XYZ file of C-alpha atoms in Angstrom:
437
model
C 18.682 -1.441 -24.228
C 21.628 -2.191 -26.471
C 23.593 -0.526 -29.236
C 22.518 2.977 -30.158
C 19.763 2.925 -27.529
C 22.292 2.532 -24.742
C 24.402 5.400 -26.036
C 21.432 7.773 -26.184
C 20.256 6.676 -22.768
C 23.625 7.711 -21.327
C 23.096 11.173 -22.749
C 19.586 11.456 -21.294
C 20.177 10.132 -17.783
C 22.586 12.417 -15.969
C 22.246 11.152 -12.422
C 24.317 8.692 -10.398
C 23.032 6.956 -7.298
C 24.853 6.272 -4.050
C 24.552 5.430 -0.367
C 22.108 3.588 1.824
C 18.566 4.462 2.795
C 15.680 2.988 4.757
C 12.133 3.391 3.452
C 9.381 4.501 5.831
C 7.345 1.944 7.741
C 4.993 -0.230 5.737
C 1.670 1.531 5.242
C -0.451 -1.619 5.090
C 1.129 -3.164 8.182
C 0.979 0.132 10.108
C -2.783 0.333 9.577
C -3.298 -3.253 10.663
C -1.064 -2.881 13.704
C -3.105 0.121 14.885
C -6.452 -1.606 14.302
C -5.493 -4.905 15.923
C -3.829 -3.183 18.889
C -6.891 -0.985 19.394
C -9.153 -4.047 19.674
C -7.155 -5.512 22.583
C -7.225 -4.713 26.292
C -3.458 -4.288 26.405
C -0.710 -1.741 25.812
C 1.065 -2.360 22.531
C 4.295 -0.703 21.439
C 4.523 -0.279 17.670
C 8.059 0.335 16.409
C 8.875 1.772 12.994
C 5.310 2.825 12.280
C 4.588 4.975 9.256
C 3.964 8.588 10.292
C 2.404 9.654 6.981
C -1.033 11.213 6.537
C -2.795 7.904 5.827
C -1.594 6.246 9.031
C -2.400 9.386 10.997
C -5.958 9.143 9.657
C -6.224 5.687 11.214
C -4.879 6.972 14.544
C -7.322 9.896 14.480
C -10.272 7.585 13.846
C -9.243 5.307 16.715
C -8.935 8.271 19.077
C -12.478 9.296 18.099
C -13.517 5.799 19.188
C -11.931 6.254 22.615
C -8.656 4.408 22.038
C -5.498 5.911 23.526
C -2.960 6.320 20.696
C 0.202 8.260 21.503
C 1.458 11.017 19.152
C 2.959 9.729 15.903
C 6.460 11.123 15.422
C 9.079 9.908 12.982
C 11.674 7.699 14.617
C 9.628 7.094 17.776
C 7.464 4.198 18.880
C 3.711 4.617 19.071
C 1.850 3.197 22.059
C -1.709 1.968 21.696
C -3.656 1.339 24.880
C -6.689 -0.680 23.917
C -10.009 -0.341 25.694
C -13.689 -0.801 24.988
C -14.660 1.285 21.987
C -17.320 3.932 22.480
C -19.725 5.544 20.082
C -18.034 8.628 18.593
C -19.702 11.996 19.032
C -18.937 13.013 15.434
C -18.487 11.457 12.023
C -15.254 9.489 11.719
C -12.941 11.431 9.405
C -10.917 8.944 7.332
C -9.177 11.693 5.355
C -7.775 10.351 2.092
C -7.255 6.851 3.437
C -9.288 4.066 1.870
C -7.448 1.549 4.043
C -8.557 3.378 7.186
C -12.187 3.449 6.054
C -12.383 -0.179 4.977
C -10.507 -1.666 7.932
C -12.474 0.487 10.373
C -15.737 -0.762 8.838
C -14.650 -4.321 9.528
C -13.675 -3.618 13.131
C -16.841 -1.567 13.754
C -19.023 -4.443 12.580
C -18.347 -6.125 15.913
C -19.466 -3.141 18.025
C -23.050 -2.460 19.093
C -23.374 1.179 18.221
C -23.882 3.192 15.072
C -21.002 5.080 13.509
C -20.903 7.379 10.515
C -17.768 7.472 8.339
C -16.676 9.953 5.707
C -13.506 11.350 4.157
C -12.133 13.861 1.711
C -13.498 14.365 -1.816
C -11.181 11.740 -3.291
C -12.106 9.090 -0.733
C -15.822 9.820 -1.150
C -15.525 8.639 -4.765
C -14.105 5.217 -3.882
C -16.318 2.090 -3.736
C -17.272 0.665 -0.337
C -19.900 -2.014 -1.069
C -17.216 -4.576 -1.767
C -16.515 -4.330 1.994
C -19.972 -3.610 3.401
C -21.761 -6.480 1.606
C -19.996 -9.299 3.471
C -20.268 -7.327 6.732
C -24.038 -7.061 6.225
C -24.113 -10.818 5.569
C -22.434 -11.252 8.957
C -25.113 -9.179 10.715
C -23.998 -5.556 10.548
C -26.468 -2.877 9.444
C -25.210 -0.401 6.857
C -27.017 2.794 5.851
C -25.847 4.385 2.633
C -26.129 8.080 1.885
C -24.339 8.256 -1.469
C -24.711 4.841 -3.073
C -21.508 2.826 -3.253
C -19.415 5.488 -1.496
C -18.862 7.376 1.720
C -20.443 8.841 3.732
C -22.244 5.867 5.233
C -23.191 4.548 8.668
C -22.627 1.125 10.166
C -24.223 -0.457 13.235
C -22.500 -3.580 14.508
C -23.685 -6.265 16.855
C -23.694 -10.017 17.323
C -22.033 -11.307 14.190
C -22.468 -14.633 12.467
C -19.721 -16.716 10.961
C -19.195 -16.386 7.211
C -17.468 -18.156 4.367
C -17.023 -15.398 1.822
C -16.120 -16.037 -1.795
C -14.638 -12.731 -2.874
C -15.274 -11.880 -6.551
C -11.996 -9.940 -6.712
C -8.680 -10.331 -4.905
C -8.613 -7.512 -2.344
C -6.515 -7.359 0.803
C -8.769 -4.625 2.185
C -11.927 -6.710 1.758
C -10.233 -9.766 3.244
C -8.805 -7.760 6.141
C -12.140 -6.088 6.900
C -13.780 -9.512 7.211
C -10.930 -10.839 9.364
C -11.125 -7.784 11.640
C -14.886 -8.251 11.920
C -14.228 -11.843 12.942
C -11.681 -10.655 15.504
C -13.895 -7.876 16.894
C -16.874 -10.228 17.133
C -14.722 -13.286 17.997
C -16.463 -15.398 15.357
C -14.907 -17.724 12.768
C -14.605 -16.408 9.224
C -13.279 -17.796 5.962
C -12.294 -15.741 2.914
C -11.655 -17.318 -0.479
C -10.151 -15.184 -3.260
C -9.652 -15.866 -6.981
C -5.991 -14.888 -6.530
C -4.158 -14.463 -3.240
C -3.919 -10.830 -2.129
C -1.620 -9.253 0.463
C -1.512 -11.402 3.579
C -0.339 -8.960 6.269
C -3.479 -9.355 8.400
C -3.342 -13.126 8.598
C 0.415 -13.010 9.260
C -0.202 -10.602 12.142
C -2.961 -12.839 13.500
C -0.607 -15.836 13.391
C 2.188 -13.861 15.077
C -0.228 -13.048 17.916
C -1.097 -16.726 18.290
C -4.598 -16.740 16.825
C -5.914 -19.869 15.116
C -5.419 -19.051 11.444
C -5.035 -21.461 8.567
C -3.776 -20.261 5.190
C -4.051 -22.053 1.883
C -3.061 -20.603 -1.484
C -6.224 -18.510 -1.942
C -8.125 -19.256 1.289
C -7.810 -17.930 4.827
C -9.632 -19.520 7.765
C -9.797 -17.676 11.091
C -11.291 -19.807 13.839
C -11.500 -17.107 16.502
C -9.250 -15.371 19.001
C -9.984 -17.577 21.996
C -12.055 -17.344 25.181
C -9.835 -14.663 26.785
C -10.024 -12.219 23.898
C -9.730 -9.201 23.965
C -7.592 -9.534 27.115
C -4.009 -10.282 26.056
C -0.542 -9.595 27.440
C 1.254 -6.433 26.410
C 3.394 -6.958 23.322
C 5.612 -5.217 20.746
C 5.106 -5.023 16.982
C 7.883 -3.992 14.598
C 7.025 -2.568 11.185
C 9.428 -3.242 8.280
C 10.105 -0.717 5.537
C 7.333 -0.317 2.989
C 7.939 -2.319 -0.183
C 5.748 0.025 -2.223
C 7.722 3.061 -1.054
C 10.978 1.209 -1.705
C 9.823 0.639 -5.290
C 10.349 4.335 -6.076
C 13.892 4.185 -4.718
C 14.527 1.020 -6.716
C 13.265 2.745 -9.852
C 15.472 5.778 -9.254
C 18.541 3.563 -8.928
C 17.672 1.527 -12.028
C 17.343 4.705 -14.126
C 20.627 6.231 -12.957
C 23.858 6.265 -14.964
C 25.951 4.503 -12.376
C 26.581 3.779 -8.720
C 24.798 1.476 -6.302
C 22.034 1.913 -3.748
C 21.425 -0.084 -0.577
C 17.789 -0.012 0.590
C 17.746 -1.327 4.156
C 15.154 -3.188 6.236
C 12.618 -3.566 3.438
C 9.589 -5.821 3.695
C 9.817 -8.609 1.117
C 6.525 -10.349 1.798
C 5.873 -12.490 -1.328
C 2.431 -10.899 -1.715
C 4.109 -7.479 -1.990
C 7.171 -8.127 -4.154
C 5.541 -8.909 -7.466
C 7.172 -5.764 -8.814
C 10.615 -7.231 -8.088
C 9.718 -10.373 -10.043
C 8.601 -8.249 -12.995
C 11.782 -6.181 -12.804
C 13.885 -9.358 -12.743
C 12.254 -10.415 -16.032
C 13.055 -6.979 -17.428
C 16.737 -7.410 -16.573
C 16.919 -5.234 -13.435
C 19.972 -5.705 -11.231
C 18.370 -6.071 -7.790
C 19.693 -8.487 -5.170
C 18.664 -9.315 -1.602
C 20.916 -9.574 1.422
C 20.499 -10.175 5.158
C 17.115 -11.888 4.818
C 15.291 -12.451 8.123
C 11.844 -12.361 9.763
C 10.423 -9.583 11.927
C 7.107 -10.178 13.706
C 6.151 -12.770 11.128
C 7.106 -10.640 8.116
C 10.083 -11.388 5.821
C 12.594 -8.534 5.632
C 15.747 -7.993 3.566
C 18.198 -5.351 2.373
C 18.005 -4.592 -1.362
C 21.054 -3.730 -3.456
C 20.128 -1.961 -6.705
C 22.357 -1.061 -9.645
C 21.524 0.889 -12.824
C 20.189 -1.452 -15.495
C 19.201 -1.622 -19.152
C 15.632 -2.928 -19.149
C 13.644 -5.006 -21.616
C 9.872 -4.973 -22.056
C 7.639 -7.660 -20.586
C 4.004 -8.627 -20.201
C 2.509 -8.392 -16.719
C -0.278 -10.947 -16.434
C -3.645 -10.448 -14.767
C -2.722 -12.955 -12.057
C 0.291 -10.820 -11.110
C -1.585 -7.532 -10.703
C -2.927 -8.057 -7.130
C 0.656 -8.364 -5.887
C 1.872 -5.158 -7.534
C -1.180 -2.953 -8.075
C 0.391 -0.022 -6.182
C 3.613 -0.279 -8.168
C 2.037 -0.088 -11.636
C 2.624 3.704 -11.918
C 6.364 3.454 -11.325
C 6.649 0.238 -13.358
C 4.969 2.080 -16.230
C 7.579 4.846 -15.979
C 10.333 2.216 -16.132
C 8.568 0.519 -19.058
C 8.776 3.807 -20.939
C 12.573 3.404 -20.764
C 12.636 -0.330 -21.593
C 13.353 -1.883 -24.984
C 10.057 -2.891 -26.596
C 6.351 -2.894 -25.673
C 5.232 -3.633 -22.113
C 1.621 -4.655 -21.428
C -0.069 -4.557 -18.024
C -3.094 -6.855 -18.210
C -6.390 -6.296 -16.338
C -5.472 -3.148 -14.424
C -8.974 -1.647 -14.392
C -8.819 -1.562 -10.584
C -6.529 1.444 -10.996
C -9.557 3.493 -12.023
C -10.892 3.443 -8.429
C -7.752 4.325 -6.509
C -7.038 7.807 -5.119
C -7.511 8.979 -8.706
C -8.275 7.343 -12.037
C -4.701 6.143 -12.081
C -5.096 4.093 -15.210
C -6.102 7.054 -17.372
C -3.636 9.425 -15.732
C -0.648 7.091 -16.093
C -1.191 6.935 -19.856
C -1.982 10.637 -20.195
C 1.035 11.717 -18.176
C 3.423 9.401 -19.973
C 2.282 10.894 -23.272
C 2.581 14.384 -21.782
C 6.292 13.821 -21.072
C 7.022 12.318 -24.480
C 6.492 8.590 -23.933
C 4.138 6.279 -25.830
C 1.304 4.829 -23.737
C -2.375 4.024 -24.107
C -5.222 2.273 -22.340
C -6.746 -0.606 -24.300
C -9.866 -1.726 -22.460
C -8.595 -2.931 -19.072
C -4.973 -3.115 -20.234
C -2.187 -0.534 -20.177
C 0.319 -0.577 -23.038
C 3.639 1.296 -22.788
C 6.203 1.411 -25.593
C 9.752 2.138 -24.486
C 12.000 4.678 -26.161
C 15.083 6.815 -25.549
C 13.215 10.068 -26.052
C 14.042 12.412 -23.141
C 11.253 12.913 -20.621
C 10.023 16.503 -20.660
C 6.670 18.082 -19.884
C 3.960 18.752 -17.334
C 2.310 16.058 -15.209
C -1.118 16.154 -13.568
C -0.858 14.232 -10.301
C -4.497 14.699 -9.226
C -3.029 14.762 -5.714
C -2.376 11.025 -6.021
C 0.756 10.187 -4.028
C 1.847 7.275 -6.203
C 1.555 9.268 -9.412
C 3.454 12.122 -7.788
C 6.350 9.907 -6.735
C 6.488 7.890 -9.954
C 6.817 10.971 -12.132
C 9.130 12.656 -9.623
C 11.509 9.731 -10.141
C 11.183 10.201 -13.895
C 11.898 13.904 -13.436
C 15.030 13.397 -11.367
C 16.342 10.960 -13.960
C 15.650 13.478 -16.724
C 17.519 16.464 -15.290
C 14.299 17.737 -13.685
C 12.608 18.428 -17.015
C 9.247 17.277 -15.638
C 6.918 19.721 -13.892
C 4.494 18.224 -11.349
C 1.131 19.894 -10.749
C 1.862 19.492 -7.019
C 4.228 17.544 -4.790
C 2.692 17.633 -1.302
C 0.656 14.463 -1.875
C 3.810 12.324 -1.577
C 3.500 12.792 2.189
C 0.320 10.695 2.172
C 2.478 7.570 2.202
C 6.121 8.726 2.197
C 7.039 11.740 4.352
C 10.455 12.998 3.348
C 10.322 11.377 -0.093
C 11.870 14.300 -1.961
C 14.596 14.738 0.648
C 15.455 11.035 0.357
C 15.486 11.243 -3.436
C 17.880 14.193 -3.274
C 20.066 12.363 -0.782
C 20.705 9.299 -2.944
C 21.393 11.190 -6.177
C 24.683 12.636 -7.444
C 24.730 14.852 -10.528
C 27.361 13.950 -13.117
């Protein structure tokens, strides 16, 4: 913003930012590391793993299947000792974690026993057929109890190869098929309309599997004759880009200072939000770029910035779907009208995020509305103030918490515990990087 807008913004935002911080381990990579390690006959050390509720759901499910997963404690490695999976004696409890449910379905497709999966009330509202349909085409048997949702049962077995043309870009669908191919040691190909997150195929390549990647196509030719017997190995998990996005947003909305966000994953399929922010005029730079276990990592330096509106195209959404809530908060402070195209997928996340983003922005004094599948946010200098309904959705909670800290805490959240689903210690970290003027 320029002119009078800048002057008013300085009156509204009363927080400076300082110091260095490291985001928690990447949630997507943590899930995949646990699943892949559990399918081996080896002992795998996983460093930097996320110890949030979602990742713990994955560990709990694997323990129910007979896998030895050591306790998950912040700052400590987790050891996974793979062995033959056994039929669980009870329903697999996936908690609130859609990633756990969908990746587990893929891995279970290669096992010759029946397993029932369920989760909490939020997870039981989320669609599952997008994953189960290709698994059924490969030879798994799925029994639904509640239509396109959990609970459901899956019986795996001898799987057939598949070339699956996915109607939507979805890293969870793609990863479920790849894990089914790994568990059953059969070739699979996934073609997407737009490339989604590629953590699974990167992990497969790091482990030496025969994987070929094109722009929108992934071909997995199998794990080899010795699979699942492999040598012990170590996986390192970089900081979660989606969690870092909230720290980036906090620094951008501050009055001054500088924040260093260390050891952050900058996988190109995860940093679409940084490209959008660059168009909006955000001052974010990368330093110390390197690779860790096949994943690109960097340190981010963020400075407070005056932002301009932009249009986020439909082809960009798969690479930043989790960051739309916090980008929408930033758009409410940008100069002009920002449009997020084709974000209907947000309706089937942990909550109806699309509706709640618009409702909550209006509740705190911003201008936002849903137009079909698009989200439109008009920026202004009006101070944020009001009550926010999080619906126990961690990304809504953190996005509006950032808005609240930048508005002298004039935002009241309906709850705050849900942040721990993906970012334990989020509020402590937010306090730590902020200095009141």
